[in-house]
């Protein structure tokens, strides 16, 4: 499932229309998703003005009529490079299914690629046989996201949660809304570590190619999920992200995964982002009163 929490109507997207957070669910045809179950974050304290969820975003370019001009040129850092700072959410969301009500309503849903990251690839992900077998053995109750473990990249780009980017000439800092997670991307010329301790996020360095920031990440754990279908990623993987901000309201994100332990060849997915205005990150601590995992376990036989 894609767990989430209510979002204050002060949140606006590139269209300027208010949206609320949504708890999305995966394709029921997969059979691995328990219908109607969401991480029990709805019991979190009511959103208040003290969380700045309606505070106006500073420095937004405006049209003549005073509305945000999201096609205005992207801001620049002091070194002249594009500034990726802002609060972002996936630009392509799951579409409403009127027959079932799935993903319907004035809500933010996650990206379809959060459910199946290979859905746009001809023939799907180029799985090695061992990866295909592993995916058959994985079930929603085993998903690290469902168990309140970290959402490793590239999952964070597609989930129905916000990511705040703080950008300086030497560091790109990603603050992810769920479980107060963060990711550091160093742009200071340092090399990737040679023998890193395996981690959820890996270790990231970046360099500019014109106005495109090319991020290389290695040092992942061996047991990662990169979508809700259980597509794997291991410590053999190198992930390359290419970030570009063509205008104020858009962040283009192209992700290439090269993991010879699980895939026959490198593959690429696009998870573009749109800016979220007049809001802020909100504490979303999954472990507080989490109930979903127990509901996904098979019922015990009656005695």
PDB file of C-alpha atoms in Angstrom:
ATOM      1  CA  UNK A   1       0.000   0.000   0.000  1.00  0.00           C
ATOM      2  CA  UNK A   2       0.991   3.646  -0.167  1.00  0.00           C
ATOM      3  CA  UNK A   3       0.568   4.976   3.340  1.00  0.00           C
ATOM      4  CA  UNK A   4      -0.157   8.635   3.879  1.00  0.00           C
ATOM      5  CA  UNK A   5      -1.985  11.204   5.977  1.00  0.00           C
ATOM      6  CA  UNK A   6      -4.531  13.966   5.464  1.00  0.00           C
ATOM      7  CA  UNK A   7      -3.096  17.078   3.862  1.00  0.00           C
ATOM      8  CA  UNK A   8      -4.335  20.559   4.662  1.00  0.00           C
ATOM      9  CA  UNK A   9      -6.276  22.272   1.850  1.00  0.00           C
ATOM     10  CA  UNK A  10      -3.613  24.987   1.894  1.00  0.00           C
ATOM     11  CA  UNK A  11      -1.411  22.708  -0.219  1.00  0.00           C
ATOM     12  CA  UNK A  12      -1.420  23.638  -3.891  1.00  0.00           C
ATOM     13  CA  UNK A  13       0.122  21.969  -6.910  1.00  0.00           C
ATOM     14  CA  UNK A  14       1.349  23.323 -10.229  1.00  0.00           C
ATOM     15  CA  UNK A  15      -2.264  23.837 -11.248  1.00  0.00           C
ATOM     16  CA  UNK A  16      -2.844  25.989  -8.186  1.00  0.00           C
ATOM     17  CA  UNK A  17      -5.691  23.697  -7.090  1.00  0.00           C
ATOM     18  CA  UNK A  18      -5.819  22.453  -3.495  1.00  0.00           C
ATOM     19  CA  UNK A  19      -5.165  18.797  -2.887  1.00  0.00           C
ATOM     20  CA  UNK A  20      -5.235  16.475   0.085  1.00  0.00           C
ATOM     21  CA  UNK A  21      -3.060  13.483   0.784  1.00  0.00           C
ATOM     22  CA  UNK A  22      -4.462  10.093  -0.194  1.00  0.00           C
ATOM     23  CA  UNK A  23      -3.897   6.519   0.904  1.00  0.00           C
ATOM     24  CA  UNK A  24      -3.556   4.709  -2.407  1.00  0.00           C
ATOM     25  CA  UNK A  25      -3.616   0.975  -2.981  1.00  0.00           C
ATOM     26  CA  UNK A  26      -2.025  -1.226  -5.599  1.00  0.00           C
ATOM     27  CA  UNK A  27      -3.642  -3.120  -8.457  1.00  0.00           C
ATOM     28  CA  UNK A  28      -5.977  -5.671  -6.826  1.00  0.00           C
ATOM     29  CA  UNK A  29      -5.270  -8.078  -9.686  1.00  0.00           C
ATOM     30  CA  UNK A  30      -1.824  -8.629  -8.215  1.00  0.00           C
ATOM     31  CA  UNK A  31      -3.423 -10.345  -5.250  1.00  0.00           C
ATOM     32  CA  UNK A  32      -0.682  -9.115  -2.935  1.00  0.00           C
ATOM     33  CA  UNK A  33      -2.505  -6.071  -1.657  1.00  0.00           C
ATOM     34  CA  UNK A  34      -4.972  -6.256   1.197  1.00  0.00           C
ATOM     35  CA  UNK A  35      -7.857  -3.994   0.125  1.00  0.00           C
ATOM     36  CA  UNK A  36      -8.826  -1.054   2.224  1.00  0.00           C
ATOM     37  CA  UNK A  37      -5.823  -1.206   4.545  1.00  0.00           C
ATOM     38  CA  UNK A  38      -3.751   1.899   5.193  1.00  0.00           C
ATOM     39  CA  UNK A  39      -0.996   2.647   7.673  1.00  0.00           C
ATOM     40  CA  UNK A  40      -2.782   4.010  10.720  1.00  0.00           C
ATOM     41  CA  UNK A  41      -1.488   7.524  10.513  1.00  0.00           C
ATOM     42  CA  UNK A  42      -4.973   8.946  10.429  1.00  0.00           C
ATOM     43  CA  UNK A  43      -4.887   9.001  14.206  1.00  0.00           C
ATOM     44  CA  UNK A  44      -2.112  11.568  14.203  1.00  0.00           C
ATOM     45  CA  UNK A  45      -2.872  14.912  15.851  1.00  0.00           C
ATOM     46  CA  UNK A  46      -5.035  17.252  13.809  1.00  0.00           C
ATOM     47  CA  UNK A  47      -3.112  19.563  11.561  1.00  0.00           C
ATOM     48  CA  UNK A  48      -2.726  23.006  13.026  1.00  0.00           C
ATOM     49  CA  UNK A  49      -1.588  26.369  11.864  1.00  0.00           C
ATOM     50  CA  UNK A  50       1.544  25.894  13.969  1.00  0.00           C
ATOM     51  CA  UNK A  51       2.796  23.474  11.309  1.00  0.00           C
ATOM     52  CA  UNK A  52       2.840  26.222   8.638  1.00  0.00           C
ATOM     53  CA  UNK A  53       0.777  24.137   6.219  1.00  0.00           C
ATOM     54  CA  UNK A  54      -0.853  27.301   4.858  1.00  0.00           C
ATOM     55  CA  UNK A  55       2.163  29.591   4.999  1.00  0.00           C
ATOM     56  CA  UNK A  56       2.815  31.344   1.664  1.00  0.00           C
ATOM     57  CA  UNK A  57       5.889  30.153  -0.229  1.00  0.00           C
ATOM     58  CA  UNK A  58       8.397  32.981  -0.574  1.00  0.00           C
ATOM     59  CA  UNK A  59       9.839  34.145  -3.880  1.00  0.00           C
ATOM     60  CA  UNK A  60       7.231  32.579  -6.171  1.00  0.00           C
ATOM     61  CA  UNK A  61       7.214  34.294  -9.594  1.00  0.00           C
ATOM     62  CA  UNK A  62       3.816  35.789 -10.387  1.00  0.00           C
ATOM     63  CA  UNK A  63       1.788  36.457 -13.508  1.00  0.00           C
ATOM     64  CA  UNK A  64       0.137  39.806 -14.151  1.00  0.00           C
ATOM     65  CA  UNK A  65      -3.013  38.580 -12.425  1.00  0.00           C
ATOM     66  CA  UNK A  66      -1.067  37.639  -9.295  1.00  0.00           C
ATOM     67  CA  UNK A  67      -1.227  33.853  -9.749  1.00  0.00           C
ATOM     68  CA  UNK A  68       1.965  31.757  -9.607  1.00  0.00           C
ATOM     69  CA  UNK A  69       3.923  31.686 -12.857  1.00  0.00           C
ATOM     70  CA  UNK A  70       5.164  28.114 -12.776  1.00  0.00           C
ATOM     71  CA  UNK A  71       6.640  28.334 -16.277  1.00  0.00           C
ATOM     72  CA  UNK A  72       8.967  31.162 -15.230  1.00  0.00           C
ATOM     73  CA  UNK A  73      12.715  30.471 -15.393  1.00  0.00           C
ATOM     74  CA  UNK A  74      14.121  28.283 -12.641  1.00  0.00           C
ATOM     75  CA  UNK A  75      15.981  30.092  -9.845  1.00  0.00           C
ATOM     76  CA  UNK A  76      19.769  29.931  -9.789  1.00  0.00           C
ATOM     77  CA  UNK A  77      22.383  29.276  -7.109  1.00  0.00           C
ATOM     78  CA  UNK A  78      25.182  31.691  -6.392  1.00  0.00           C
ATOM     79  CA  UNK A  79      27.417  29.705  -8.760  1.00  0.00           C
ATOM     80  CA  UNK A  80      24.911  30.128 -11.593  1.00  0.00           C
ATOM     81  CA  UNK A  81      23.631  26.540 -11.595  1.00  0.00           C
ATOM     82  CA  UNK A  82      19.891  25.774 -11.317  1.00  0.00           C
ATOM     83  CA  UNK A  83      18.556  25.780  -7.775  1.00  0.00           C
ATOM     84  CA  UNK A  84      16.426  22.677  -7.064  1.00  0.00           C
ATOM     85  CA  UNK A  85      15.234  23.972  -3.694  1.00  0.00           C
ATOM     86  CA  UNK A  86      11.534  23.547  -3.002  1.00  0.00           C
ATOM     87  CA  UNK A  87       8.910  21.067  -1.858  1.00  0.00           C
ATOM     88  CA  UNK A  88       8.134  18.454  -4.493  1.00  0.00           C
ATOM     89  CA  UNK A  89       5.697  15.653  -5.280  1.00  0.00           C
ATOM     90  CA  UNK A  90       5.431  13.271  -8.219  1.00  0.00           C
ATOM     91  CA  UNK A  91       3.829  15.029 -11.179  1.00  0.00           C
ATOM     92  CA  UNK A  92       2.034  11.974 -12.610  1.00  0.00           C
ATOM     93  CA  UNK A  93      -0.421  10.418 -10.186  1.00  0.00           C
ATOM     94  CA  UNK A  94      -2.645   7.360 -10.202  1.00  0.00           C
ATOM     95  CA  UNK A  95      -5.843   8.062 -12.162  1.00  0.00           C
ATOM     96  CA  UNK A  96      -9.306   7.732 -10.703  1.00  0.00           C
ATOM     97  CA  UNK A  97     -11.110   4.450 -11.375  1.00  0.00           C
ATOM     98  CA  UNK A  98     -14.825   5.392 -11.204  1.00  0.00           C
ATOM     99  CA  UNK A  99     -15.992   1.771 -11.121  1.00  0.00           C
ATOM    100  CA  UNK A 100     -14.210   1.111  -7.833  1.00  0.00           C
ATOM    101  CA  UNK A 101     -13.557   4.590  -6.475  1.00  0.00           C
ATOM    102  CA  UNK A 102      -9.853   3.757  -6.319  1.00  0.00           C
ATOM    103  CA  UNK A 103      -7.642   6.874  -6.413  1.00  0.00           C
ATOM    104  CA  UNK A 104     -10.719   9.122  -6.751  1.00  0.00           C
ATOM    105  CA  UNK A 105     -11.345  12.436  -5.018  1.00  0.00           C
ATOM    106  CA  UNK A 106      -9.521  15.720  -4.585  1.00  0.00           C
ATOM    107  CA  UNK A 107      -6.413  13.999  -3.249  1.00  0.00           C
ATOM    108  CA  UNK A 108      -2.740  13.442  -3.947  1.00  0.00           C
ATOM    109  CA  UNK A 109      -2.037   9.881  -5.029  1.00  0.00           C
ATOM    110  CA  UNK A 110       1.341   8.334  -5.581  1.00  0.00           C
ATOM    111  CA  UNK A 111       2.829   7.689  -8.996  1.00  0.00           C
ATOM    112  CA  UNK A 112       1.733   4.573 -10.920  1.00  0.00           C
ATOM    113  CA  UNK A 113       5.456   3.746 -10.970  1.00  0.00           C
ATOM    114  CA  UNK A 114       5.355   3.383  -7.184  1.00  0.00           C
ATOM    115  CA  UNK A 115       3.230   0.294  -7.808  1.00  0.00           C
ATOM    116  CA  UNK A 116       5.239  -1.028 -10.769  1.00  0.00           C
ATOM    117  CA  UNK A 117       8.366   0.905 -11.646  1.00  0.00           C
ATOM    118  CA  UNK A 118       8.786  -0.992 -14.906  1.00  0.00           C
ATOM    119  CA  UNK A 119       5.308  -0.394 -16.290  1.00  0.00           C
ATOM    120  CA  UNK A 120       6.486   2.055 -18.961  1.00  0.00           C
ATOM    121  CA  UNK A 121       9.278  -0.213 -20.202  1.00  0.00           C
ATOM    122  CA  UNK A 122       8.641  -2.328 -23.268  1.00  0.00           C
ATOM    123  CA  UNK A 123       8.489  -5.879 -21.953  1.00  0.00           C
ATOM    124  CA  UNK A 124       8.756  -4.676 -18.359  1.00  0.00           C
ATOM    125  CA  UNK A 125      11.833  -4.845 -16.180  1.00  0.00           C
ATOM    126  CA  UNK A 126      14.673  -6.955 -17.650  1.00  0.00           C
ATOM    127  CA  UNK A 127      14.648  -9.371 -14.734  1.00  0.00           C
ATOM    128  CA  UNK A 128      17.254 -12.030 -14.167  1.00  0.00           C
ATOM    129  CA  UNK A 129      15.598 -15.404 -13.368  1.00  0.00           C
ATOM    130  CA  UNK A 130      16.510 -15.107  -9.695  1.00  0.00           C
ATOM    131  CA  UNK A 131      14.861 -11.664  -9.523  1.00  0.00           C
ATOM    132  CA  UNK A 132      11.666 -12.950 -11.122  1.00  0.00           C
ATOM    133  CA  UNK A 133      11.542 -15.804  -8.611  1.00  0.00           C
ATOM    134  CA  UNK A 134      12.209 -13.444  -5.713  1.00  0.00           C
ATOM    135  CA  UNK A 135       9.320 -11.202  -6.752  1.00  0.00           C
ATOM    136  CA  UNK A 136       6.969 -14.209  -6.707  1.00  0.00           C
ATOM    137  CA  UNK A 137       7.975 -14.858  -3.096  1.00  0.00           C
ATOM    138  CA  UNK A 138       7.429 -11.292  -1.917  1.00  0.00           C
ATOM    139  CA  UNK A 139       4.087 -10.239  -0.445  1.00  0.00           C
ATOM    140  CA  UNK A 140       2.726  -6.892   0.715  1.00  0.00           C
ATOM    141  CA  UNK A 141       3.174  -7.779   4.388  1.00  0.00           C
ATOM    142  CA  UNK A 142       6.921  -8.117   3.744  1.00  0.00           C
ATOM    143  CA  UNK A 143       7.250  -4.712   2.072  1.00  0.00           C
ATOM    144  CA  UNK A 144       9.662  -2.587   4.155  1.00  0.00           C
ATOM    145  CA  UNK A 145       7.337   0.377   3.590  1.00  0.00           C
ATOM    146  CA  UNK A 146       4.404  -1.506   5.153  1.00  0.00           C
ATOM    147  CA  UNK A 147       6.632  -2.508   8.072  1.00  0.00           C
ATOM    148  CA  UNK A 148       7.567   1.152   8.678  1.00  0.00           C
ATOM    149  CA  UNK A 149      11.161   0.670   7.536  1.00  0.00           C
ATOM    150  CA  UNK A 150      12.844   3.330   5.381  1.00  0.00           C
ATOM    151  CA  UNK A 151      11.650   4.157   1.862  1.00  0.00           C
ATOM    152  CA  UNK A 152      14.895   3.808  -0.052  1.00  0.00           C
ATOM    153  CA  UNK A 153      15.482   5.557  -3.369  1.00  0.00           C
ATOM    154  CA  UNK A 154      14.159   5.505  -5.994  1.00  0.00           C
ATOM    155  CA  UNK A 155      10.864   4.835  -4.148  1.00  0.00           C
ATOM    156  CA  UNK A 156      10.792   8.246  -2.506  1.00  0.00           C
ATOM    157  CA  UNK A 157      10.296   9.962  -5.881  1.00  0.00           C
ATOM    158  CA  UNK A 158       6.992   8.162  -6.465  1.00  0.00           C
ATOM    159  CA  UNK A 159       5.278   7.771  -3.096  1.00  0.00           C
ATOM    160  CA  UNK A 160       2.373  10.038  -2.002  1.00  0.00           C
ATOM    161  CA  UNK A 161       4.547  12.063   0.347  1.00  0.00           C
ATOM    162  CA  UNK A 162       6.453  15.305  -0.007  1.00  0.00           C
ATOM    163  CA  UNK A 163      10.198  15.751  -0.412  1.00  0.00           C
ATOM    164  CA  UNK A 164      11.825  19.040   0.522  1.00  0.00           C
ATOM    165  CA  UNK A 165      15.051  19.874  -1.303  1.00  0.00           C
ATOM    166  CA  UNK A 166      17.593  22.237   0.199  1.00  0.00           C
ATOM    167  CA  UNK A 167      20.254  23.057  -2.382  1.00  0.00           C
ATOM    168  CA  UNK A 168      23.652  24.702  -1.964  1.00  0.00           C
ATOM    169  CA  UNK A 169      26.545  24.702  -4.450  1.00  0.00           C
ATOM    170  CA  UNK A 170      28.205  21.805  -2.582  1.00  0.00           C
ATOM    171  CA  UNK A 171      25.283  19.828  -1.142  1.00  0.00           C
ATOM    172  CA  UNK A 172      21.817  18.695  -2.187  1.00  0.00           C
ATOM    173  CA  UNK A 173      19.805  17.719   0.886  1.00  0.00           C
ATOM    174  CA  UNK A 174      16.555  15.755   0.490  1.00  0.00           C
ATOM    175  CA  UNK A 175      14.196  15.801   3.476  1.00  0.00           C
ATOM    176  CA  UNK A 176      11.544  13.102   3.114  1.00  0.00           C
ATOM    177  CA  UNK A 177       8.307  13.493   5.026  1.00  0.00           C
ATOM    178  CA  UNK A 178       7.997   9.918   6.292  1.00  0.00           C
ATOM    179  CA  UNK A 179       9.880   8.935   9.456  1.00  0.00           C
ATOM    180  CA  UNK A 180      11.960  12.136   9.296  1.00  0.00           C
ATOM    181  CA  UNK A 181      14.270  10.604   6.693  1.00  0.00           C
ATOM    182  CA  UNK A 182      17.001  12.497   4.891  1.00  0.00           C
ATOM    183  CA  UNK A 183      19.424  11.929   2.065  1.00  0.00           C
ATOM    184  CA  UNK A 184      22.710  13.771   1.411  1.00  0.00           C
ATOM    185  CA  UNK A 185      24.036  14.232  -2.125  1.00  0.00           C
ATOM    186  CA  UNK A 186      27.530  15.729  -2.160  1.00  0.00           C
ATOM    187  CA  UNK A 187      28.534  18.037  -5.015  1.00  0.00           C
ATOM    188  CA  UNK A 188      31.950  18.903  -3.557  1.00  0.00           C
ATOM    189  CA  UNK A 189      34.102  16.600  -5.685  1.00  0.00           C
ATOM    190  CA  UNK A 190      34.526  13.789  -3.180  1.00  0.00           C
ATOM    191  CA  UNK A 191      34.652  10.220  -4.573  1.00  0.00           C
ATOM    192  CA  UNK A 192      32.161   7.529  -3.695  1.00  0.00           C
ATOM    193  CA  UNK A 193      33.364   5.401  -0.747  1.00  0.00           C
ATOM    194  CA  UNK A 194      35.263   2.277  -1.805  1.00  0.00           C
ATOM    195  CA  UNK A 195      33.913  -0.142   0.813  1.00  0.00           C
ATOM    196  CA  UNK A 196      30.830   1.458   2.389  1.00  0.00           C
ATOM    197  CA  UNK A 197      28.669   0.017   5.105  1.00  0.00           C
ATOM    198  CA  UNK A 198      25.512  -1.110   3.212  1.00  0.00           C
ATOM    199  CA  UNK A 199      22.637   1.297   3.769  1.00  0.00           C
ATOM    200  CA  UNK A 200      19.036   1.994   2.804  1.00  0.00           C
ATOM    201  CA  UNK A 201      19.858   5.181   0.891  1.00  0.00           C
ATOM    202  CA  UNK A 202      23.315   4.298  -0.350  1.00  0.00           C
ATOM    203  CA  UNK A 203      25.996   6.986  -0.725  1.00  0.00           C
ATOM    204  CA  UNK A 204      25.573   9.739  -3.293  1.00  0.00           C
ATOM    205  CA  UNK A 205      27.884  12.112  -5.095  1.00  0.00           C
ATOM    206  CA  UNK A 206      27.043  14.369  -8.021  1.00  0.00           C
ATOM    207  CA  UNK A 207      28.541  16.488 -10.784  1.00  0.00           C
ATOM    208  CA  UNK A 208      27.055  18.933 -13.271  1.00  0.00           C
ATOM    209  CA  UNK A 209      26.696  18.288 -16.984  1.00  0.00           C
ATOM    210  CA  UNK A 210      25.581  21.723 -18.117  1.00  0.00           C
ATOM    211  CA  UNK A 211      22.336  22.395 -16.233  1.00  0.00           C
ATOM    212  CA  UNK A 212      21.786  18.695 -15.457  1.00  0.00           C
ATOM    213  CA  UNK A 213      22.918  17.361 -12.084  1.00  0.00           C
ATOM    214  CA  UNK A 214      24.089  13.757 -12.484  1.00  0.00           C
ATOM    215  CA  UNK A 215      23.923  11.812  -9.206  1.00  0.00           C
ATOM    216  CA  UNK A 216      25.613   8.444  -8.731  1.00  0.00           C
ATOM    217  CA  UNK A 217      24.640   6.300  -5.751  1.00  0.00           C
ATOM    218  CA  UNK A 218      26.188   3.030  -4.555  1.00  0.00           C
ATOM    219  CA  UNK A 219      26.486   1.094  -1.302  1.00  0.00           C
ATOM    220  CA  UNK A 220      22.913  -0.178  -1.009  1.00  0.00           C
ATOM    221  CA  UNK A 221      21.686  -3.056   1.115  1.00  0.00           C
ATOM    222  CA  UNK A 222      21.012  -6.384  -0.599  1.00  0.00           C
ATOM    223  CA  UNK A 223      17.335  -6.711   0.342  1.00  0.00           C
ATOM    224  CA  UNK A 224      15.738  -3.538  -1.033  1.00  0.00           C
ATOM    225  CA  UNK A 225      12.347  -3.129  -2.693  1.00  0.00           C
ATOM    226  CA  UNK A 226      12.086  -0.411  -5.341  1.00  0.00           C
ATOM    227  CA  UNK A 227       8.334  -0.637  -5.899  1.00  0.00           C
ATOM    228  CA  UNK A 228       5.285  -2.234  -4.309  1.00  0.00           C
ATOM    229  CA  UNK A 229       5.479  -5.217  -6.634  1.00  0.00           C
ATOM    230  CA  UNK A 230       8.686  -6.215  -4.876  1.00  0.00           C
ATOM    231  CA  UNK A 231      11.143  -5.375  -7.676  1.00  0.00           C
ATOM    232  CA  UNK A 232      14.564  -5.841  -6.044  1.00  0.00           C
ATOM    233  CA  UNK A 233      17.787  -3.886  -5.794  1.00  0.00           C
ATOM    234  CA  UNK A 234      21.019  -5.143  -4.220  1.00  0.00           C
ATOM    235  CA  UNK A 235      24.438  -4.012  -3.089  1.00  0.00           C
ATOM    236  CA  UNK A 236      25.710  -4.634  -6.626  1.00  0.00           C
ATOM    237  CA  UNK A 237      23.591  -1.752  -7.917  1.00  0.00           C
ATOM    238  CA  UNK A 238      24.628   1.649  -9.135  1.00  0.00           C
ATOM    239  CA  UNK A 239      21.774   4.121  -9.394  1.00  0.00           C
ATOM    240  CA  UNK A 240      22.191   7.198 -11.589  1.00  0.00           C
ATOM    241  CA  UNK A 241      19.746  10.098 -11.312  1.00  0.00           C
ATOM    242  CA  UNK A 242      19.694  12.977 -13.766  1.00  0.00           C
ATOM    243  CA  UNK A 243      17.968  16.060 -12.325  1.00  0.00           C
ATOM    244  CA  UNK A 244      16.960  19.084 -14.385  1.00  0.00           C
ATOM    245  CA  UNK A 245      14.722  22.054 -13.563  1.00  0.00           C
ATOM    246  CA  UNK A 246      13.476  23.442 -16.901  1.00  0.00           C
ATOM    247  CA  UNK A 247      11.192  25.991 -15.230  1.00  0.00           C
ATOM    248  CA  UNK A 248      10.115  27.125 -11.788  1.00  0.00           C
ATOM    249  CA  UNK A 249       7.419  24.489 -11.308  1.00  0.00           C
ATOM    250  CA  UNK A 250       9.037  21.348 -12.744  1.00  0.00           C
ATOM    251  CA  UNK A 251      11.815  19.016 -11.624  1.00  0.00           C
ATOM    252  CA  UNK A 252      12.684  16.363 -14.207  1.00  0.00           C
ATOM    253  CA  UNK A 253      13.993  13.157 -12.633  1.00  0.00           C
ATOM    254  CA  UNK A 254      15.420  10.379 -14.799  1.00  0.00           C
ATOM    255  CA  UNK A 255      16.575   7.282 -12.920  1.00  0.00           C
ATOM    256  CA  UNK A 256      18.802   4.504 -14.279  1.00  0.00           C
ATOM    257  CA  UNK A 257      19.365   1.328 -12.251  1.00  0.00           C
ATOM    258  CA  UNK A 258      22.320  -0.888 -13.137  1.00  0.00           C
ATOM    259  CA  UNK A 259      22.150  -3.989 -10.940  1.00  0.00           C
ATOM    260  CA  UNK A 260      23.678  -7.012 -12.717  1.00  0.00           C
ATOM    261  CA  UNK A 261      22.725  -9.241  -9.795  1.00  0.00           C
ATOM    262  CA  UNK A 262      19.022  -8.730 -10.551  1.00  0.00           C
ATOM    263  CA  UNK A 263      18.669  -7.317 -14.067  1.00  0.00           C
ATOM    264  CA  UNK A 264      19.929  -8.406 -17.471  1.00  0.00           C
ATOM    265  CA  UNK A 265      20.772  -4.844 -18.421  1.00  0.00           C
ATOM    266  CA  UNK A 266      20.481  -1.298 -17.030  1.00  0.00           C
ATOM    267  CA  UNK A 267      17.015   0.251 -17.307  1.00  0.00           C
ATOM    268  CA  UNK A 268      15.651   3.768 -16.967  1.00  0.00           C
ATOM    269  CA  UNK A 269      12.444   5.212 -15.499  1.00  0.00           C
ATOM    270  CA  UNK A 270      11.203   8.814 -15.326  1.00  0.00           C
ATOM    271  CA  UNK A 271       9.596  10.188 -12.160  1.00  0.00           C
ATOM    272  CA  UNK A 272       9.187  13.902 -12.802  1.00  0.00           C
ATOM    273  CA  UNK A 273       8.128  16.131  -9.907  1.00  0.00           C
ATOM    274  CA  UNK A 274       5.935  19.213  -9.569  1.00  0.00           C
ATOM    275  CA  UNK A 275       6.413  21.942  -7.002  1.00  0.00           C
ATOM    276  CA  UNK A 276       4.068  22.163  -4.011  1.00  0.00           C
ATOM    277  CA  UNK A 277       3.350  25.702  -2.844  1.00  0.00           C
ATOM    278  CA  UNK A 278       2.115  27.194   0.420  1.00  0.00           C
ATOM    279  CA  UNK A 279       2.827  24.173   2.595  1.00  0.00           C
ATOM    280  CA  UNK A 280       5.502  22.517   4.706  1.00  0.00           C
ATOM    281  CA  UNK A 281       6.567  19.030   5.736  1.00  0.00           C
ATOM    282  CA  UNK A 282       4.500  17.398   8.460  1.00  0.00           C
ATOM    283  CA  UNK A 283       5.652  14.756  10.932  1.00  0.00           C
ATOM    284  CA  UNK A 284       4.582  11.356   9.642  1.00  0.00           C
ATOM    285  CA  UNK A 285       6.019   8.736  11.961  1.00  0.00           C
ATOM    286  CA  UNK A 286       4.858   5.390  10.655  1.00  0.00           C
ATOM    287  CA  UNK A 287       5.591   3.385  13.814  1.00  0.00           C
ATOM    288  CA  UNK A 288       3.108   5.356  15.889  1.00  0.00           C
ATOM    289  CA  UNK A 289       0.050   3.111  16.237  1.00  0.00           C
ATOM    290  CA  UNK A 290       0.884   1.132  13.100  1.00  0.00           C
ATOM    291  CA  UNK A 291      -1.750  -1.574  12.489  1.00  0.00           C
ATOM    292  CA  UNK A 292      -1.465  -2.575   8.824  1.00  0.00           C
ATOM    293  CA  UNK A 293       1.197  -5.282   9.040  1.00  0.00           C
ATOM    294  CA  UNK A 294      -0.845  -7.439  11.425  1.00  0.00           C
ATOM    295  CA  UNK A 295      -3.887  -7.215   9.151  1.00  0.00           C
ATOM    296  CA  UNK A 296      -1.845  -8.505   6.226  1.00  0.00           C
ATOM    297  CA  UNK A 297      -0.766 -11.691   7.999  1.00  0.00           C
ATOM    298  CA  UNK A 298      -2.609 -14.874   7.088  1.00  0.00           C
ATOM    299  CA  UNK A 299      -5.321 -15.712   9.645  1.00  0.00           C
ATOM    300  CA  UNK A 300      -4.358 -18.330  12.176  1.00  0.00           C
ATOM    301  CA  UNK A 301      -6.224 -21.676  11.869  1.00  0.00           C
ATOM    302  CA  UNK A 302      -9.025 -22.185  14.368  1.00  0.00           C
ATOM    303  CA  UNK A 303      -8.305 -24.658  17.139  1.00  0.00           C
TER     304      UNK A 303
END
